[in-house]
Amino acid sequence: MTTVYVIEGRRVTGPGGFWRAVGEAVNGPGGYFGENRDAFADCLSGGFGTPEDGDFVLEWRDHDVSRRALGPAFFDELVDIIDERAPGALRLR
């Protein structure tokens, strides 16, 4: 069964807010799932809260709000990292 992690895009007010939102989506309150691009990419490879078999989805709700807060370039970079490390795992809502 696929595990779905929900990133609440309205909570993303900048890079720090993104790292907190994704960390808590995957690992609960105060959870860690990277705090920079490289660590985030490593975490997406499994073993940091996501299933080892890669059977998970990151559902990014209100991603348009996050995109504005992060800036298009950084947002697009995060999407590219997810697509590269966890192909097919991203759902933008």
XYZ file of C-alpha atoms in Angstrom:
93
model
C 0.000 0.000 0.000
C 1.345 3.395 -1.013
C 2.098 5.795 1.837
C 0.965 9.381 1.209
C 2.731 12.291 2.910
C 0.905 15.625 2.749
C 2.941 18.819 2.538
C 0.741 21.720 3.616
C 1.811 24.410 1.171
C 0.167 27.222 3.093
C 2.659 26.597 5.911
C 5.578 27.247 3.571
C 6.634 30.868 4.005
C 10.203 30.417 2.793
C 12.909 27.735 2.659
C 12.844 27.133 6.427
C 9.096 26.679 6.297
C 9.459 24.148 3.495
C 12.029 22.074 5.403
C 9.740 22.090 8.477
C 6.604 21.261 6.466
C 8.152 18.321 4.619
C 9.898 17.062 7.770
C 6.650 17.046 9.700
C 4.706 15.536 6.785
C 7.065 12.563 6.696
C 8.212 12.207 10.304
C 5.612 13.972 12.452
C 5.904 17.082 14.635
C 9.464 18.369 14.752
C 10.461 15.752 12.162
C 13.513 16.052 9.963
C 13.638 15.369 6.237
C 16.567 17.474 5.145
C 17.389 21.130 5.706
C 19.134 21.838 2.424
C 18.940 20.579 -1.147
C 21.532 17.816 -0.773
C 20.107 16.462 2.489
C 16.595 16.566 1.026
C 17.755 14.591 -2.007
C 19.416 12.016 0.261
C 16.278 11.687 2.399
C 14.175 11.025 -0.695
C 16.298 7.958 -1.387
C 14.727 6.140 1.584
C 15.597 5.293 5.155
C 14.758 8.692 6.638
C 11.065 8.107 7.207
C 9.945 7.009 3.756
C 9.513 3.329 2.913
C 12.693 1.611 1.747
C 10.862 0.249 -1.296
C 10.070 3.801 -2.471
C 6.311 3.214 -2.423
C 5.257 6.688 -1.318
C 3.707 9.879 -2.630
C 4.418 13.468 -1.620
C 1.119 15.306 -2.015
C 1.961 19.002 -2.016
C -1.262 20.857 -1.292
C -1.559 24.548 -2.096
C 1.712 24.278 -3.991
C 0.956 27.585 -5.721
C 1.189 29.326 -2.327
C 4.534 27.626 -1.695
C 5.782 28.562 -5.158
C 5.126 32.238 -4.479
C 6.764 32.067 -1.020
C 9.823 30.141 -2.222
C 10.207 31.866 -5.561
C 9.782 30.031 -8.854
C 13.440 29.048 -9.261
C 13.777 27.401 -5.829
C 10.342 25.775 -6.099
C 11.219 24.333 -9.512
C 14.534 23.070 -8.154
C 12.749 21.215 -5.349
C 10.335 19.675 -7.856
C 13.296 18.585 -10.006
C 14.994 16.974 -6.984
C 11.817 15.050 -6.150
C 11.357 13.960 -9.765
C 14.976 12.786 -9.943
C 15.142 10.957 -6.606
C 11.556 9.710 -6.360
C 10.159 9.571 -9.897
C 6.381 9.691 -9.979
C 6.099 10.436 -6.253
C 5.011 14.068 -6.503
C 1.373 15.157 -6.655
C 0.859 18.890 -6.892
C -2.571 19.949 -5.634
